[in-house]
């Protein structure tokens, strides 16, 4: 069993579990176990990596983070504008 665990940790399919299935399941299971901000910090670090493969893997996640940041900033700006308008009355 330990060699199969090692295979999955190295990104290799095993006879019983594919690496893709392992990644999907692990992502779902581990998300709640890591500290707040861990995933964001990890994605940003990977996107700044000197390893081209790592950068490529992080590209879509970084784009999603950028979109999320934009959405949050837009919402905060709208809220601030609403506050400014109510102070003018």
mmCIF file of N, CA, C and O in Angstrom:
data_model
loop_
_atom_site.group_PDB
_atom_site.id
_atom_site.type_symbol
_atom_site.label_atom_id
_atom_site.label_comp_id
_atom_site.label_asym_id
_atom_site.label_seq_id
_atom_site.Cartn_x
_atom_site.Cartn_y
_atom_site.Cartn_z
ATOM 1 N N UNK A 1 0.821 -1.194 0.000
ATOM 2 C CA UNK A 1 0.000 0.000 0.000
ATOM 3 C C UNK A 1 0.862 1.253 0.000
ATOM 4 O O UNK A 1 0.513 2.237 -0.633
ATOM 5 N N UNK A 2 1.994 1.244 0.699
ATOM 6 C CA UNK A 2 2.808 2.454 0.771
ATOM 7 C C UNK A 2 3.403 2.810 -0.589
ATOM 8 O O UNK A 2 3.577 3.990 -0.892
ATOM 9 N N UNK A 3 3.666 1.809 -1.425
ATOM 10 C CA UNK A 3 4.192 2.132 -2.755
ATOM 11 C C UNK A 3 3.107 2.781 -3.617
ATOM 12 O O UNK A 3 3.396 3.675 -4.420
ATOM 13 N N UNK A 4 1.854 2.360 -3.420
ATOM 14 C CA UNK A 4 0.756 2.980 -4.156
ATOM 15 C C UNK A 4 0.542 4.425 -3.697
ATOM 16 O O UNK A 4 0.288 5.312 -4.506
ATOM 17 N N UNK A 5 0.663 4.648 -2.399
ATOM 18 C CA UNK A 5 0.567 6.015 -1.880
ATOM 19 C C UNK A 5 1.680 6.857 -2.478
ATOM 20 O O UNK A 5 1.453 7.981 -2.932
ATOM 21 N N UNK A 6 2.880 6.304 -2.506
ATOM 22 C CA UNK A 6 4.019 7.000 -3.110
ATOM 23 C C UNK A 6 3.772 7.318 -4.571
ATOM 24 O O UNK A 6 4.119 8.401 -5.048
ATOM 25 N N UNK A 7 3.166 6.373 -5.294
ATOM 26 C CA UNK A 7 2.849 6.607 -6.705
ATOM 27 C C UNK A 7 1.890 7.783 -6.851
ATOM 28 O O UNK A 7 2.098 8.671 -7.680
ATOM 29 N N UNK A 8 0.827 7.792 -6.054
ATOM 30 C CA UNK A 8 -0.137 8.890 -6.139
ATOM 31 C C UNK A 8 0.516 10.219 -5.776
ATOM 32 O O UNK A 8 0.257 11.241 -6.414
ATOM 33 N N UNK A 9 1.380 10.214 -4.770
ATOM 34 C CA UNK A 9 2.060 11.440 -4.364
ATOM 35 C C UNK A 9 3.028 11.928 -5.445
ATOM 36 O O UNK A 9 3.345 13.111 -5.508
ATOM 37 N N UNK A 10 3.464 11.018 -6.300
ATOM 38 C CA UNK A 10 4.371 11.378 -7.402
ATOM 39 C C UNK A 10 3.614 11.669 -8.693
ATOM 40 O O UNK A 10 4.214 11.937 -9.727
ATOM 41 N N UNK A 11 2.289 11.598 -8.638
ATOM 42 C CA UNK A 11 1.492 11.902 -9.827
ATOM 43 C C UNK A 11 1.302 10.734 -10.766
ATOM 44 O O UNK A 11 1.030 10.904 -11.949
ATOM 45 N N UNK A 12 1.415 9.524 -10.244
ATOM 46 C CA UNK A 12 1.311 8.318 -11.062
ATOM 47 C C UNK A 12 0.020 7.572 -10.733
ATOM 48 O O UNK A 12 -0.344 7.433 -9.557
ATOM 49 N N UNK A 13 -0.672 7.098 -11.769
ATOM 50 C CA UNK A 13 -1.862 6.273 -11.560
ATOM 51 C C UNK A 13 -1.474 4.968 -10.878
ATOM 52 O O UNK A 13 -0.377 4.448 -11.089
ATOM 53 N N UNK A 14 -2.393 4.447 -10.068
ATOM 54 C CA UNK A 14 -2.202 3.113 -9.499
ATOM 55 C C UNK A 14 -3.229 2.194 -10.132
ATOM 56 O O UNK A 14 -4.084 2.635 -10.894
ATOM 57 N N UNK A 15 -3.155 0.934 -9.795
ATOM 58 C CA UNK A 15 -4.108 -0.028 -10.330
ATOM 59 C C UNK A 15 -5.533 0.264 -9.850
ATOM 60 O O UNK A 15 -6.501 0.059 -10.562
ATOM 61 N N UNK A 16 -5.638 0.782 -8.630
ATOM 62 C CA UNK A 16 -6.948 1.009 -8.031
ATOM 63 C C UNK A 16 -7.477 2.432 -8.199
ATOM 64 O O UNK A 16 -8.683 2.635 -8.271
ATOM 65 N N UNK A 17 -6.587 3.415 -8.216
ATOM 66 C CA UNK A 17 -7.007 4.822 -8.234
ATOM 67 C C UNK A 17 -6.153 5.597 -9.241
ATOM 68 O O UNK A 17 -4.933 5.510 -9.206
ATOM 69 N N UNK A 18 -6.828 6.343 -10.101
ATOM 70 C CA UNK A 18 -6.074 7.186 -11.034
ATOM 71 C C UNK A 18 -5.595 8.436 -10.303
ATOM 72 O O UNK A 18 -6.203 8.874 -9.313
ATOM 73 N N UNK A 19 -4.528 9.026 -10.790
ATOM 74 C CA UNK A 19 -4.018 10.253 -10.187
ATOM 75 C C UNK A 19 -5.049 11.378 -10.303
ATOM 76 O O UNK A 19 -5.231 12.158 -9.373
ATOM 77 N N UNK A 20 -5.762 11.448 -11.424
ATOM 78 C CA UNK A 20 -6.784 12.487 -11.611
ATOM 79 C C UNK A 20 -7.890 12.361 -10.562
ATOM 80 O O UNK A 20 -8.340 13.347 -9.994
ATOM 81 N N UNK A 21 -8.334 11.133 -10.312
ATOM 82 C CA UNK A 21 -9.371 10.906 -9.298
ATOM 83 C C UNK A 21 -8.847 11.277 -7.911
ATOM 84 O O UNK A 21 -9.552 11.891 -7.105
ATOM 85 N N UNK A 22 -7.608 10.925 -7.650
ATOM 86 C CA UNK A 22 -6.982 11.268 -6.373
ATOM 87 C C UNK A 22 -6.945 12.781 -6.192
ATOM 88 O O UNK A 22 -7.307 13.304 -5.136
ATOM 89 N N UNK A 23 -6.534 13.518 -7.226
ATOM 90 C CA UNK A 23 -6.454 14.981 -7.125
ATOM 91 C C UNK A 23 -7.821 15.598 -6.855
ATOM 92 O O UNK A 23 -7.949 16.466 -5.995
ATOM 93 N N UNK A 24 -8.828 15.149 -7.595
ATOM 94 C CA UNK A 24 -10.183 15.699 -7.408
ATOM 95 C C UNK A 24 -10.665 15.482 -5.975
ATOM 96 O O UNK A 24 -11.152 16.397 -5.316
ATOM 97 N N UNK A 25 -10.535 14.264 -5.517
ATOM 98 C CA UNK A 25 -11.020 13.915 -4.188
ATOM 99 C C UNK A 25 -10.195 14.638 -3.109
ATOM 100 O O UNK A 25 -10.758 15.180 -2.161
ATOM 101 N N UNK A 26 -8.896 14.666 -3.262
ATOM 102 C CA UNK A 26 -8.037 15.313 -2.277
ATOM 103 C C UNK A 26 -8.327 16.806 -2.210
ATOM 104 O O UNK A 26 -8.368 17.383 -1.118
ATOM 105 N N UNK A 27 -8.544 17.446 -3.357
ATOM 106 C CA UNK A 27 -8.882 18.866 -3.360
ATOM 107 C C UNK A 27 -10.123 19.122 -2.512
ATOM 108 O O UNK A 27 -10.169 20.050 -1.712
ATOM 109 N N UNK A 28 -11.150 18.300 -2.707
ATOM 110 C CA UNK A 28 -12.398 18.470 -1.952
ATOM 111 C C UNK A 28 -12.203 18.206 -0.461
ATOM 112 O O UNK A 28 -12.709 18.946 0.379
ATOM 113 N N UNK A 29 -11.455 17.172 -0.145
ATOM 114 C CA UNK A 29 -11.277 16.775 1.255
ATOM 115 C C UNK A 29 -10.356 17.724 2.011
ATOM 116 O O UNK A 29 -10.603 18.040 3.172
ATOM 117 N N UNK A 30 -9.281 18.163 1.372
ATOM 118 C CA UNK A 30 -8.261 18.937 2.074
ATOM 119 C C UNK A 30 -8.589 20.414 2.189
ATOM 120 O O UNK A 30 -8.051 21.103 3.052
ATOM 121 N N UNK A 31 -9.473 20.920 1.345
ATOM 122 C CA UNK A 31 -9.763 22.348 1.348
ATOM 123 C C UNK A 31 -10.159 22.848 2.737
ATOM 124 O O UNK A 31 -9.721 23.907 3.172
ATOM 125 N N UNK A 32 -10.972 22.083 3.441
ATOM 126 C CA UNK A 32 -11.418 22.498 4.768
ATOM 127 C C UNK A 32 -10.349 22.323 5.848
ATOM 128 O O UNK A 32 -10.503 22.840 6.953
ATOM 129 N N UNK A 33 -9.283 21.606 5.542
ATOM 130 C CA UNK A 33 -8.258 21.331 6.547
ATOM 131 C C UNK A 33 -7.128 22.349 6.567
ATOM 132 O O UNK A 33 -6.412 22.447 7.557
ATOM 133 N N UNK A 34 -6.948 23.076 5.490
ATOM 134 C CA UNK A 34 -5.830 24.016 5.423
ATOM 135 C C UNK A 34 -6.250 25.364 6.004
ATOM 136 O O UNK A 34 -7.422 25.711 6.006
ATOM 137 N N UNK A 35 -5.289 26.131 6.501
ATOM 138 C CA UNK A 35 -5.631 27.433 7.081
ATOM 139 C C UNK A 35 -6.165 28.404 6.025
ATOM 140 O O UNK A 35 -5.869 28.270 4.833
ATOM 141 N N UNK A 36 -6.938 29.384 6.481
ATOM 142 C CA UNK A 36 -7.458 30.407 5.575
ATOM 143 C C UNK A 36 -6.311 31.053 4.806
ATOM 144 O O UNK A 36 -5.259 31.354 5.372
ATOM 145 N N UNK A 37 -6.521 31.258 3.540
ATOM 146 C CA UNK A 37 -5.525 31.906 2.696
ATOM 147 C C UNK A 37 -4.487 30.974 2.105
ATOM 148 O O UNK A 37 -3.722 31.363 1.224
ATOM 149 N N UNK A 38 -4.446 29.737 2.566
ATOM 150 C CA UNK A 38 -3.425 28.795 2.108
ATOM 151 C C UNK A 38 -3.496 28.573 0.597
ATOM 152 O O UNK A 38 -2.489 28.633 -0.096
ATOM 153 N N UNK A 39 -4.699 28.322 0.102
ATOM 154 C CA UNK A 39 -4.859 28.035 -1.326
ATOM 155 C C UNK A 39 -4.473 29.245 -2.173
ATOM 156 O O UNK A 39 -3.793 29.105 -3.193
ATOM 157 N N UNK A 40 -4.886 30.429 -1.747
ATOM 158 C CA UNK A 40 -4.537 31.647 -2.482
ATOM 159 C C UNK A 40 -3.034 31.833 -2.483
ATOM 160 O O UNK A 40 -2.424 32.081 -3.533
ATOM 161 N N UNK A 41 -2.397 31.705 -1.311
ATOM 162 C CA UNK A 41 -0.942 31.860 -1.227
ATOM 163 C C UNK A 41 -0.221 30.834 -2.095
ATOM 164 O O UNK A 41 0.763 31.148 -2.770
ATOM 165 N N UNK A 42 -0.719 29.612 -2.094
ATOM 166 C CA UNK A 42 -0.108 28.550 -2.890
ATOM 167 C C UNK A 42 -0.239 28.831 -4.386
ATOM 168 O O UNK A 42 0.720 28.679 -5.141
ATOM 169 N N UNK A 43 -1.409 29.273 -4.816
ATOM 170 C CA UNK A 43 -1.622 29.594 -6.236
ATOM 171 C C UNK A 43 -0.729 30.751 -6.663
ATOM 172 O O UNK A 43 -0.089 30.708 -7.722
ATOM 173 N N UNK A 44 -0.667 31.786 -5.836
ATOM 174 C CA UNK A 44 0.166 32.939 -6.186
ATOM 175 C C UNK A 44 1.646 32.569 -6.222
ATOM 176 O O UNK A 44 2.373 33.005 -7.114
ATOM 177 N N UNK A 45 2.095 31.751 -5.281
ATOM 178 C CA UNK A 45 3.491 31.307 -5.287
ATOM 179 C C UNK A 45 3.776 30.472 -6.528
ATOM 180 O O UNK A 45 4.819 30.642 -7.179
ATOM 181 N N UNK A 46 2.859 29.591 -6.890
ATOM 182 C CA UNK A 46 3.047 28.758 -8.082
ATOM 183 C C UNK A 46 3.068 29.620 -9.342
ATOM 184 O O UNK A 46 3.834 29.357 -10.271
ATOM 185 N N UNK A 47 2.261 30.671 -9.372
ATOM 186 C CA UNK A 47 2.220 31.523 -10.566
ATOM 187 C C UNK A 47 3.494 32.351 -10.722
ATOM 188 O O UNK A 47 3.789 32.835 -11.805
ATOM 189 N N UNK A 48 4.257 32.498 -9.634
ATOM 190 C CA UNK A 48 5.532 33.223 -9.698
ATOM 191 C C UNK A 48 6.730 32.286 -9.801
ATOM 192 O O UNK A 48 7.868 32.729 -9.826
ATOM 193 N N UNK A 49 6.473 31.002 -9.897
ATOM 194 C CA UNK A 49 7.535 29.993 -9.928
ATOM 195 C C UNK A 49 8.410 30.143 -11.167
ATOM 196 O O UNK A 49 7.955 30.580 -12.224
ATOM 197 N N UNK A 50 9.653 29.757 -11.029
ATOM 198 C CA UNK A 50 10.551 29.758 -12.189
ATOM 199 C C UNK A 50 10.360 28.490 -13.031
ATOM 200 O O UNK A 50 10.872 28.402 -14.145
ATOM 201 N N UNK A 51 9.603 27.538 -12.508
ATOM 202 C CA UNK A 51 9.306 26.295 -13.231
ATOM 203 C C UNK A 51 8.149 26.548 -14.195
ATOM 204 O O UNK A 51 7.031 26.831 -13.765
ATOM 205 N N UNK A 52 8.392 26.455 -15.514
ATOM 206 C CA UNK A 52 7.338 26.739 -16.494
ATOM 207 C C UNK A 52 6.101 25.848 -16.334
ATOM 208 O O UNK A 52 4.978 26.313 -16.515
ATOM 209 N N UNK A 53 6.294 24.593 -15.975
ATOM 210 C CA UNK A 53 5.154 23.685 -15.801
ATOM 211 C C UNK A 53 4.295 24.136 -14.619
ATOM 212 O O UNK A 53 3.062 24.113 -14.693
ATOM 213 N N UNK A 54 4.924 24.553 -13.557
ATOM 214 C CA UNK A 54 4.198 25.019 -12.375
ATOM 215 C C UNK A 54 3.429 26.294 -12.706
ATOM 216 O O UNK A 54 2.263 26.446 -12.329
ATOM 217 N N UNK A 55 4.079 27.204 -13.423
ATOM 218 C CA UNK A 55 3.409 28.452 -13.824
ATOM 219 C C UNK A 55 2.184 28.162 -14.687
ATOM 220 O O UNK A 55 1.135 28.776 -14.520
ATOM 221 N N UNK A 56 2.336 27.234 -15.601
ATOM 222 C CA UNK A 56 1.242 26.885 -16.499
ATOM 223 C C UNK A 56 0.063 26.301 -15.718
ATOM 224 O O UNK A 56 -1.091 26.649 -15.964
ATOM 225 N N UNK A 57 0.347 25.423 -14.757
ATOM 226 C CA UNK A 57 -0.715 24.828 -13.951
ATOM 227 C C UNK A 57 -1.436 25.893 -13.128
ATOM 228 O O UNK A 57 -2.635 25.791 -12.886
ATOM 229 N N UNK A 58 -0.731 26.917 -12.709
ATOM 230 C CA UNK A 58 -1.325 27.948 -11.862
ATOM 231 C C UNK A 58 -2.045 29.029 -12.665
ATOM 232 O O UNK A 58 -2.792 29.829 -12.096
ATOM 233 N N UNK A 59 -1.855 29.045 -13.980
ATOM 234 C CA UNK A 59 -2.380 30.137 -14.809
ATOM 235 C C UNK A 59 -3.902 30.299 -14.696
ATOM 236 O O UNK A 59 -4.398 31.402 -14.462
ATOM 237 N N UNK A 60 -4.649 29.235 -14.842
ATOM 238 C CA UNK A 60 -6.116 29.317 -14.782
ATOM 239 C C UNK A 60 -6.575 29.705 -13.383
ATOM 240 O O UNK A 60 -7.507 30.509 -13.230
ATOM 241 N N UNK A 61 -5.934 29.156 -12.372
ATOM 242 C CA UNK A 61 -6.317 29.488 -11.000
ATOM 243 C C UNK A 61 -6.016 30.948 -10.692
ATOM 244 O O UNK A 61 -6.797 31.628 -10.033
ATOM 245 N N UNK A 62 -4.893 31.442 -11.198
ATOM 246 C CA UNK A 62 -4.567 32.853 -10.977
ATOM 247 C C UNK A 62 -5.590 33.747 -11.671
ATOM 248 O O UNK A 62 -6.014 34.761 -11.113
ATOM 249 N N UNK A 63 -5.992 33.381 -12.879
ATOM 250 C CA UNK A 63 -7.000 34.160 -13.596
ATOM 251 C C UNK A 63 -8.308 34.179 -12.799
ATOM 252 O O UNK A 63 -8.952 35.224 -12.679
ATOM 253 N N UNK A 64 -8.685 33.047 -12.245
ATOM 254 C CA UNK A 64 -9.891 32.987 -11.414
ATOM 255 C C UNK A 64 -9.743 33.875 -10.183
ATOM 256 O O UNK A 64 -10.696 34.561 -9.788
ATOM 257 N N UNK A 65 -8.555 33.890 -9.580
ATOM 258 C CA UNK A 65 -8.313 34.764 -8.431
ATOM 259 C C UNK A 65 -8.412 36.234 -8.835
ATOM 260 O O UNK A 65 -8.970 37.052 -8.097
ATOM 261 N N UNK A 66 -7.865 36.578 -9.996
ATOM 262 C CA UNK A 66 -7.940 37.959 -10.483
ATOM 263 C C UNK A 66 -9.394 38.366 -10.707
ATOM 264 O O UNK A 66 -9.792 39.479 -10.342
ATOM 265 N N UNK A 67 -10.186 37.474 -11.285
ATOM 266 C CA UNK A 67 -11.610 37.759 -11.494
ATOM 267 C C UNK A 67 -12.322 37.948 -10.159
ATOM 268 O O UNK A 67 -13.155 38.848 -10.007
ATOM 269 N N UNK A 68 -12.002 37.101 -9.205
ATOM 270 C CA UNK A 68 -12.613 37.198 -7.880
ATOM 271 C C UNK A 68 -12.224 38.519 -7.209
ATOM 272 O O UNK A 68 -13.069 39.192 -6.608
ATOM 273 N N UNK A 69 -10.962 38.892 -7.329
ATOM 274 C CA UNK A 69 -10.503 40.163 -6.758
ATOM 275 C C UNK A 69 -11.256 41.328 -7.390
ATOM 276 O O UNK A 69 -11.691 42.258 -6.697
ATOM 277 N N UNK A 70 -11.421 41.296 -8.704
ATOM 278 C CA UNK A 70 -12.156 42.349 -9.395
ATOM 279 C C UNK A 70 -13.596 42.441 -8.936
ATOM 280 O O UNK A 70 -14.132 43.531 -8.707
ATOM 281 N N UNK A 71 -14.236 41.296 -8.768
ATOM 282 C CA UNK A 71 -15.620 41.258 -8.300
ATOM 283 C C UNK A 71 -15.730 41.849 -6.892
ATOM 284 O O UNK A 71 -16.632 42.644 -6.609
ATOM 285 N N UNK A 72 -14.804 41.477 -6.018
ATOM 286 C CA UNK A 72 -14.818 42.008 -4.651
ATOM 287 C C UNK A 72 -14.586 43.516 -4.642
ATOM 288 O O UNK A 72 -15.242 44.252 -3.903
ATOM 289 N N UNK A 73 -13.639 43.973 -5.467
ATOM 290 C CA UNK A 73 -13.359 45.408 -5.529
ATOM 291 C C UNK A 73 -14.543 46.180 -6.084
ATOM 292 O O UNK A 73 -14.876 47.264 -5.587
ATOM 293 N N UNK A 74 -15.187 45.633 -7.116
ATOM 294 C CA UNK A 74 -16.380 46.286 -7.677
ATOM 295 C C UNK A 74 -17.482 46.403 -6.627
ATOM 296 O O UNK A 74 -18.120 47.448 -6.494
ATOM 297 N N UNK A 75 -17.709 45.331 -5.882
ATOM 298 C CA UNK A 75 -18.748 45.346 -4.851
ATOM 299 C C UNK A 75 -18.420 46.360 -3.759
ATOM 300 O O UNK A 75 -19.298 47.100 -3.295
ATOM 301 N N UNK A 76 -17.153 46.417 -3.358
ATOM 302 C CA UNK A 76 -16.747 47.375 -2.327
ATOM 303 C C UNK A 76 -16.886 48.806 -2.841
ATOM 304 O O UNK A 76 -17.321 49.701 -2.105
ATOM 305 N N UNK A 77 -16.560 49.027 -4.094
ATOM 306 C CA UNK A 77 -16.681 50.362 -4.688
ATOM 307 C C UNK A 77 -18.145 50.787 -4.733
ATOM 308 O O UNK A 77 -18.478 51.912 -4.385
ATOM 309 N N UNK A 78 -19.024 49.858 -5.164
ATOM 310 C CA UNK A 78 -20.458 50.157 -5.209
ATOM 311 C C UNK A 78 -20.986 50.494 -3.815
ATOM 312 O O UNK A 78 -21.761 51.430 -3.643
ATOM 313 N N UNK A 79 -20.555 49.730 -2.831
ATOM 314 C CA UNK A 79 -20.983 49.975 -1.451
ATOM 315 C C UNK A 79 -20.497 51.346 -0.984
ATOM 316 O O UNK A 79 -21.244 52.098 -0.354
ATOM 317 N N UNK A 80 -19.272 51.669 -1.291
ATOM 318 C CA UNK A 80 -18.695 52.967 -0.917
ATOM 319 C C UNK A 80 -19.430 54.112 -1.601
ATOM 320 O O UNK A 80 -19.707 55.135 -0.990
ATOM 321 N N UNK A 81 -19.773 53.922 -2.872
ATOM 322 C CA UNK A 81 -20.511 54.954 -3.605
ATOM 323 C C UNK A 81 -21.882 55.176 -2.983
ATOM 324 O O UNK A 81 -22.347 56.299 -2.875
ATOM 325 N N UNK A 82 -22.536 54.109 -2.590
ATOM 326 C CA UNK A 82 -23.832 54.207 -1.924
ATOM 327 C C UNK A 82 -23.731 54.953 -0.607
ATOM 328 O O UNK A 82 -24.606 55.746 -0.252
ATOM 329 N N UNK A 83 -22.669 54.734 0.112
ATOM 330 C CA UNK A 83 -22.443 55.422 1.385
ATOM 331 C C UNK A 83 -22.200 56.907 1.153
ATOM 332 O O UNK A 83 -22.712 57.753 1.867
ATOM 333 N N UNK A 84 -21.415 57.208 0.110
ATOM 334 C CA UNK A 84 -21.148 58.618 -0.215
ATOM 335 C C UNK A 84 -22.431 59.344 -0.601
ATOM 336 O O UNK A 84 -22.640 60.481 -0.203
ATOM 337 N N UNK A 85 -23.297 58.706 -1.366
ATOM 338 C CA UNK A 85 -24.563 59.322 -1.785
ATOM 339 C C UNK A 85 -25.470 59.565 -0.583
ATOM 340 O O UNK A 85 -26.133 60.585 -0.516
ATOM 341 N N UNK A 86 -25.491 58.633 0.362
ATOM 342 C CA UNK A 86 -26.376 58.810 1.514
ATOM 343 C C UNK A 86 -25.854 59.908 2.429
ATOM 344 O O UNK A 86 -26.627 60.537 3.152
ATOM 345 N N UNK A 87 -24.558 60.178 2.420
ATOM 346 C CA UNK A 87 -23.988 61.251 3.246
ATOM 347 C C UNK A 87 -24.282 62.624 2.649
ATOM 348 O O UNK A 87 -24.199 63.631 3.345
ATOM 349 N N UNK A 88 -24.639 62.685 1.364
ATOM 350 C CA UNK A 88 -24.911 63.962 0.706
ATOM 351 C C UNK A 88 -26.318 64.466 0.984
ATOM 352 O O UNK A 88 -26.668 65.585 0.633
ATOM 353 N N UNK A 89 -27.173 63.654 1.562
ATOM 354 C CA UNK A 89 -28.562 64.072 1.801
ATOM 355 C C UNK A 89 -28.731 64.649 3.157
ATOM 356 O O UNK A 89 -28.294 64.533 4.128
#
